[in-house]
Short mmCIF file of C-alpha atoms in Angstrom, two decimals:
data_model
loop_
_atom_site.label_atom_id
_atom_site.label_comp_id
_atom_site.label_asym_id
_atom_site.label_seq_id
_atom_site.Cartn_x
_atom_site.Cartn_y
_atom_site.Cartn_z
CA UNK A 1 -5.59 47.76 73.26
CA UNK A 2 -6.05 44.10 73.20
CA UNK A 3 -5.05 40.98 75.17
CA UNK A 4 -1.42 39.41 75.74
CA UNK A 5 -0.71 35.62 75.91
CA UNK A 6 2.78 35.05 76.93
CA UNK A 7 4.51 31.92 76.66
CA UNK A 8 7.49 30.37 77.25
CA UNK A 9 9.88 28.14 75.03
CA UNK A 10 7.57 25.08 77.43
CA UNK A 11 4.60 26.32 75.40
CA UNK A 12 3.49 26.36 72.09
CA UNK A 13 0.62 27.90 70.39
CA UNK A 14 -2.22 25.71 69.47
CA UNK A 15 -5.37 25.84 67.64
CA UNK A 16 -9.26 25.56 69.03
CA UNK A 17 -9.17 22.09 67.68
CA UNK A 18 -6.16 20.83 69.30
CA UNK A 19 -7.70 21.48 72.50
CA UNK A 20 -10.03 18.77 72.36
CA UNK A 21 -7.18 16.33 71.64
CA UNK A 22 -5.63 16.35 75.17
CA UNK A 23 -6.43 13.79 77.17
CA UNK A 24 -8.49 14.23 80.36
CA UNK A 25 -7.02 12.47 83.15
CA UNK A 26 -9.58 10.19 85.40
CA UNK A 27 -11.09 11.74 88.13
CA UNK A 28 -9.94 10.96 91.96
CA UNK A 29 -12.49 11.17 94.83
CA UNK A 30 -11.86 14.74 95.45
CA UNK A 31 -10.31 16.02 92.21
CA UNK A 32 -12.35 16.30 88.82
CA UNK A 33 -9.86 17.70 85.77
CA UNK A 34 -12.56 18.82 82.98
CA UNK A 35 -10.83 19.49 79.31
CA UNK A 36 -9.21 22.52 77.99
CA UNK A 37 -11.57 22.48 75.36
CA UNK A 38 -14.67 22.41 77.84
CA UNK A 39 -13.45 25.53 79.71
CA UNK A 40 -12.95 27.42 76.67
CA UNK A 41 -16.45 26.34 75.23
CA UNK A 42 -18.27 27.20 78.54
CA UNK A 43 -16.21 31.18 78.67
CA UNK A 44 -17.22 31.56 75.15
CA UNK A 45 -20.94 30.45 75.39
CA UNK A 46 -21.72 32.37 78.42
CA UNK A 47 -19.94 35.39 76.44
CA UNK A 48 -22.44 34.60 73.56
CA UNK A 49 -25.61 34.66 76.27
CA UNK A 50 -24.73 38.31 77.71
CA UNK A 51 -24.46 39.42 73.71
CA UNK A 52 -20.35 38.89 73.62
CA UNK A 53 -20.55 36.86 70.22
CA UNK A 54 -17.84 38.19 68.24
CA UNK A 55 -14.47 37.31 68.98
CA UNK A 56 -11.69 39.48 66.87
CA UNK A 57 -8.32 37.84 68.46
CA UNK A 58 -8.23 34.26 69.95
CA UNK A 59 -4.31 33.07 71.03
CA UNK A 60 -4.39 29.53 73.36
CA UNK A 61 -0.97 28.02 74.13
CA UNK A 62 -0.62 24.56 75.81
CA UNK A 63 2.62 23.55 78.05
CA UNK A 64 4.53 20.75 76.41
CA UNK A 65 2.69 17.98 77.80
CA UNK A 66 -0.29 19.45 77.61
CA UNK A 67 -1.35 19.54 80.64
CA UNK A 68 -1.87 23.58 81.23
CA UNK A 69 -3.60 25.65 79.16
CA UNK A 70 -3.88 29.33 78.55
CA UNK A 71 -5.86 31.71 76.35
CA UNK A 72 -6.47 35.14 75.58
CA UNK A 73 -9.70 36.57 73.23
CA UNK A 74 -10.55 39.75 72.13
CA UNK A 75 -14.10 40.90 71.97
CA UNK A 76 -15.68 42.88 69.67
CA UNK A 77 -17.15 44.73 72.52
CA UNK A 78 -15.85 48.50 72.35
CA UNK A 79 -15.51 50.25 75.27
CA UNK A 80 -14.44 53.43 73.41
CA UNK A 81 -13.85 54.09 70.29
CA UNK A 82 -11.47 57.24 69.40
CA UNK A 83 -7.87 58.01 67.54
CA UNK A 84 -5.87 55.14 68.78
CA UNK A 85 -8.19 52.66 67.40
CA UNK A 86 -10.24 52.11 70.44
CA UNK A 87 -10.45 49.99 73.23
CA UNK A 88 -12.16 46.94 73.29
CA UNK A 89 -13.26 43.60 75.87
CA UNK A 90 -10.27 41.20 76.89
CA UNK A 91 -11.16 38.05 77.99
CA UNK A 92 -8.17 35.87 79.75
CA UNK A 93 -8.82 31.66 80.55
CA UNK A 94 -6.39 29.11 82.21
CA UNK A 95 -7.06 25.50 83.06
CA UNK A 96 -5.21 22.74 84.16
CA UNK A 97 -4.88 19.32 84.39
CA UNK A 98 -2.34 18.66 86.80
CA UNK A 99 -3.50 20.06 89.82
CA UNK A 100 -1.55 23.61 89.55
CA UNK A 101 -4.68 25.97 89.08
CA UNK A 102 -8.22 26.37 89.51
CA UNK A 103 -10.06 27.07 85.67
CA UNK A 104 -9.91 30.45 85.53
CA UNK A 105 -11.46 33.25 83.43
CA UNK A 106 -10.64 37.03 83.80
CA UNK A 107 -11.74 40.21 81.52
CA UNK A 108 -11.14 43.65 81.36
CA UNK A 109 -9.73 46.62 79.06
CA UNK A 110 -6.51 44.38 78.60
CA UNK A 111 -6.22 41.18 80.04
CA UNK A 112 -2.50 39.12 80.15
CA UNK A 113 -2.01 35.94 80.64
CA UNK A 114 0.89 33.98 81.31
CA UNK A 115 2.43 30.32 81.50
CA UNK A 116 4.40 31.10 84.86
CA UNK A 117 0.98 31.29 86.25
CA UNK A 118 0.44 35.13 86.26
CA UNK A 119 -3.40 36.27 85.28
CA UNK A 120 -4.75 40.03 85.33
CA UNK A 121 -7.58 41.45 84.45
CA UNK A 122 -10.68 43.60 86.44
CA UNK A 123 -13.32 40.93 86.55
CA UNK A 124 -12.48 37.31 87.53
CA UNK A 125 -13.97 33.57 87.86
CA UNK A 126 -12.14 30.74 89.38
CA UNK A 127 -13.25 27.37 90.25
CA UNK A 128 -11.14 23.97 91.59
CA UNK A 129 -11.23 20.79 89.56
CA UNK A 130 -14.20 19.35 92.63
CA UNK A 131 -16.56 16.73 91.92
CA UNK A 132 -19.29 19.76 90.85
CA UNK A 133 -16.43 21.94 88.90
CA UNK A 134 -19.01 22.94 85.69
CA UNK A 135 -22.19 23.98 87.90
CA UNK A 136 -19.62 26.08 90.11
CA UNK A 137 -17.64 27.33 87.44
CA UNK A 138 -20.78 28.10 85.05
CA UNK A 139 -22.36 30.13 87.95
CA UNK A 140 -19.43 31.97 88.49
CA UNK A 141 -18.74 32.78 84.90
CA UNK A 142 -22.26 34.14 84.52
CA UNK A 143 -21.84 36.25 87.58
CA UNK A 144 -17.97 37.61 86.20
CA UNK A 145 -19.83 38.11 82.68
CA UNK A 146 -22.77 40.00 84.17
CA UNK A 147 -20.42 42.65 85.67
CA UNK A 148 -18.86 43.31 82.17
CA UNK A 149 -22.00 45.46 81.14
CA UNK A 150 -21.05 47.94 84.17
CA UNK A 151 -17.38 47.92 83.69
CA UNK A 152 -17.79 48.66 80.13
CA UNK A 153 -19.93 51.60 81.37
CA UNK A 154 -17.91 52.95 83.58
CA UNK A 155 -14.75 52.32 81.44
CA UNK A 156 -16.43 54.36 78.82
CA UNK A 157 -17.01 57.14 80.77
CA UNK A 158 -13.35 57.19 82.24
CA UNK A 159 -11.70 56.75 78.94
CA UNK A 160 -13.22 59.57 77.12
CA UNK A 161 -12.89 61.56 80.61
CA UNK A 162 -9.34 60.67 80.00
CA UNK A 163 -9.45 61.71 76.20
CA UNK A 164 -10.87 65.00 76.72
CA UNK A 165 -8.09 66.30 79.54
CA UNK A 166 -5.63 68.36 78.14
CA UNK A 167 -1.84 68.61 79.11
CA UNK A 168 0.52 71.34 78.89
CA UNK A 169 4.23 70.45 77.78
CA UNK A 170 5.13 71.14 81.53
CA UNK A 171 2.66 68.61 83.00
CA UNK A 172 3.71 65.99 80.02
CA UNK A 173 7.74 66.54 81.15
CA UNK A 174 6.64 66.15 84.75
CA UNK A 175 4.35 63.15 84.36
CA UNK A 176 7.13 61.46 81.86
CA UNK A 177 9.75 62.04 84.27
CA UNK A 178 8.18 61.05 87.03
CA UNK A 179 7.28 58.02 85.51
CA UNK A 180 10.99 57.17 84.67
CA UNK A 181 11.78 57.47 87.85
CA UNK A 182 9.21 55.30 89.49
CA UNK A 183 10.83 52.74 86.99
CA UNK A 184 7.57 52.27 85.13
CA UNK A 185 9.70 53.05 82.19
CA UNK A 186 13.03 52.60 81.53
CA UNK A 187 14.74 56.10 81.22
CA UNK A 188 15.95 54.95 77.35
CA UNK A 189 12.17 56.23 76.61
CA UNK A 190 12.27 59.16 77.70
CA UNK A 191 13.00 60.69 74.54
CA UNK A 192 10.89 59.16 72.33
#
């Protein structure tokens, strides 16, 4: 499993470096926009300090004008490890320099993360662009990052839980079925 940027045709995919290219607006009385390129840094170095070093997958996307900004990275942190190529640490991170949303970090199992706003994941840190946005925001990230040992823990324990249970062909039918018609899947996969 892994993380999921989605962006629309007002995004585009961009590198780490281009990050540090957008310009930072100036700072009102009550509103302090920090870079896209600052956020990212301070998620990833807080990673590194709780032992979260090695990132397999980063994807960041930037709206046209560059004022939003939106990132996925997967860990090398393995929750489990089994047949279907384990599961590993998602982290998710948003910022924005238009006033539209806090700088945001979320992780989990699987993380998604959206330009129409939309952010999921288990464990989350958010923080408005105020005049003390990096102590806040650094605080909160260390507290979101410290509760990634425990989820991983527990995750562990519920995944291979999960592995271990057994289904008969009956409960399979029933469970696929009854997930058709709860419309978590369309019925076209059914028989697959």
């Amino acid at each position: 499993m892994s993380s999921n940027l989605m962006l629309s045709k007002k995004a585009k995919r961009v590198s780490r470096e281009e990050l540090a290219t957008v310009p930072v607006p100036d700072s009102t009385r009550t509103w302090c926009p920090v870079g896209h390129n600052v956020i990212l840094d301070l998620v990833v170095d807080r990673l590194a300090d709780a032992g979260y070093s090695e990132i397999t997958k980063m994807d960041l996307g930037l709206t046209g004008d560059g004022a939003r900004f939106f990132g996925v990275l997967d860990m090398a942190a393995p929750i489990c490890n089994g047949d279907s190529g384990g599961v590993s640490l998602s982290i998710g991170v948003r910022n924005a320099l238009d006033k539209a949303f806090s700088a945001s970090m979320c992780g989990g199992q699987r993380v998604f993360v959206c330009d129409n706003l939309m952010m999921t994941g288990t464990v989350m840190a958010l923080k408005k662009h105020t005049h003390n946005i990096l102590e806040v925001f650094e605080e909160k990230l260390c507290e979101a990052v410290s509760q990634l040992n425990s989820f991983i823990s527990f995750e562990r324990i519920r995944v291979a839980w999960m592995m271990e249970q057994e289904l008969t062909d009956a409960q399979v039918h029933d469970l696929v079925v009854k997930t058709a018609d709860s419309k978590v899947i369309p019925w076209s996969y059914v028989p697959r």
